[in-house]
């Protein structure tokens, strides 16, 4: 029975929040998104960018017909073009360092779809970690790193595809800052010209999960395993859709357009069942600063606010997300819970790994699940992947490499020698003309 004290408390809550029982919290979340969006909507940013291009203030890297763009819509219904071909891959520091099967899954699927892409050896970090974790940088320096990478993509004529969610959100913010603040451009331009570059801003800032989402129906035609009995919980990364949120892709078919299209739409298009849970909005626990300063808080948050609700409320078989820190935190925090008797062991995969595995990618050579802390093998057995066969072949491959009996396998023609890292690929024309290449 409810005590008198509890009744009084409930009455007090109703008096303070008279509409609490009728609140559609999805609508509340959307209002929060709009409130904390850029004060200048994305349409205004694009209009100003076009003006700056006309005035010769900036160079715009346009999406061309040979990029095979697909038009989708953002949260406010405005169109966004997603290039699907001839892509310059801006890789993630954390993915390459902690989850190497993440980028290799992306490249493997690009190979399967016969996509022309460039795995750029000249790319630098976005320095987003420095900014979001410590706040130690400054606007001109942040803009310089962004423009230098975007210039690099521009001169290769491959359109940038951003792998890291933080780089994606960070670059959207830097793009807006450059468009809206002439004083930043004026300070940055002489620096870039000393490097033989200029201010380049892409027509769109595109995250790989958006590319994968628009490609997922096509890619799912090559699906090898049946996912219809898979219950998948999804975590959409904060830095993907809470930073400049009106430049994030939405689809009416995904939670009635109330949550971002990716990665949920990708998982749906591959045939898995999406399960909901009450804390879908919450951070994964990574958050940048507190993963460095309050790591045990991050681990506890990941377990109690994400993993446990996904299992107990959604009865999820797998947790799918689409950013470096989210995969790392949700996957590698669960051992801490296990040490204290909370052994949920929910497999965590990036959407790229999830999709590649469904298409038949080698779970060890490509998806590289052996880097994960949770029991991904158990999930693979559930969908019919012959885990033991793949594992035996992988171990033999490693043994042969150690003994010199085999050569490393590559997803593309390997970089040839060290001077390749100091020049452009032969298939790319130097923006200053052929003579510059010969110097």
PDB file of C-alpha atoms in Angstrom, residues 71 142 163 171 179 181 183 187 201 213 256 300 324 375 398:
ATOM      1  CA  UNK A  71      19.462  13.670 -50.635  1.00  0.00           C
ATOM      2  CA  UNK A 142      41.064  24.589 -34.117  1.00  0.00           C
ATOM      3  CA  UNK A 163      34.608   8.630 -39.168  1.00  0.00           C
ATOM      4  CA  UNK A 171      33.899  20.211 -37.497  1.00  0.00           C
ATOM      5  CA  UNK A 179      31.260  31.212 -41.751  1.00  0.00           C
ATOM      6  CA  UNK A 181      33.195  35.199 -37.851  1.00  0.00           C
ATOM      7  CA  UNK A 183      37.904  37.912 -37.571  1.00  0.00           C
ATOM      8  CA  UNK A 187      43.624  35.507 -38.617  1.00  0.00           C
ATOM      9  CA  UNK A 201      34.956  24.532 -46.402  1.00  0.00           C
ATOM     10  CA  UNK A 213      22.550   4.685 -43.466  1.00  0.00           C
ATOM     11  CA  UNK A 256       8.500   8.660 -36.325  1.00  0.00           C
ATOM     12  CA  UNK A 300      29.353   3.141 -13.459  1.00  0.00           C
ATOM     13  CA  UNK A 324      34.614   5.722 -31.060  1.00  0.00           C
ATOM     14  CA  UNK A 375      31.211 -11.698 -25.590  1.00  0.00           C
ATOM     15  CA  UNK A 398      48.777 -15.223 -37.539  1.00  0.00           C
TER      16      UNK A 398
END
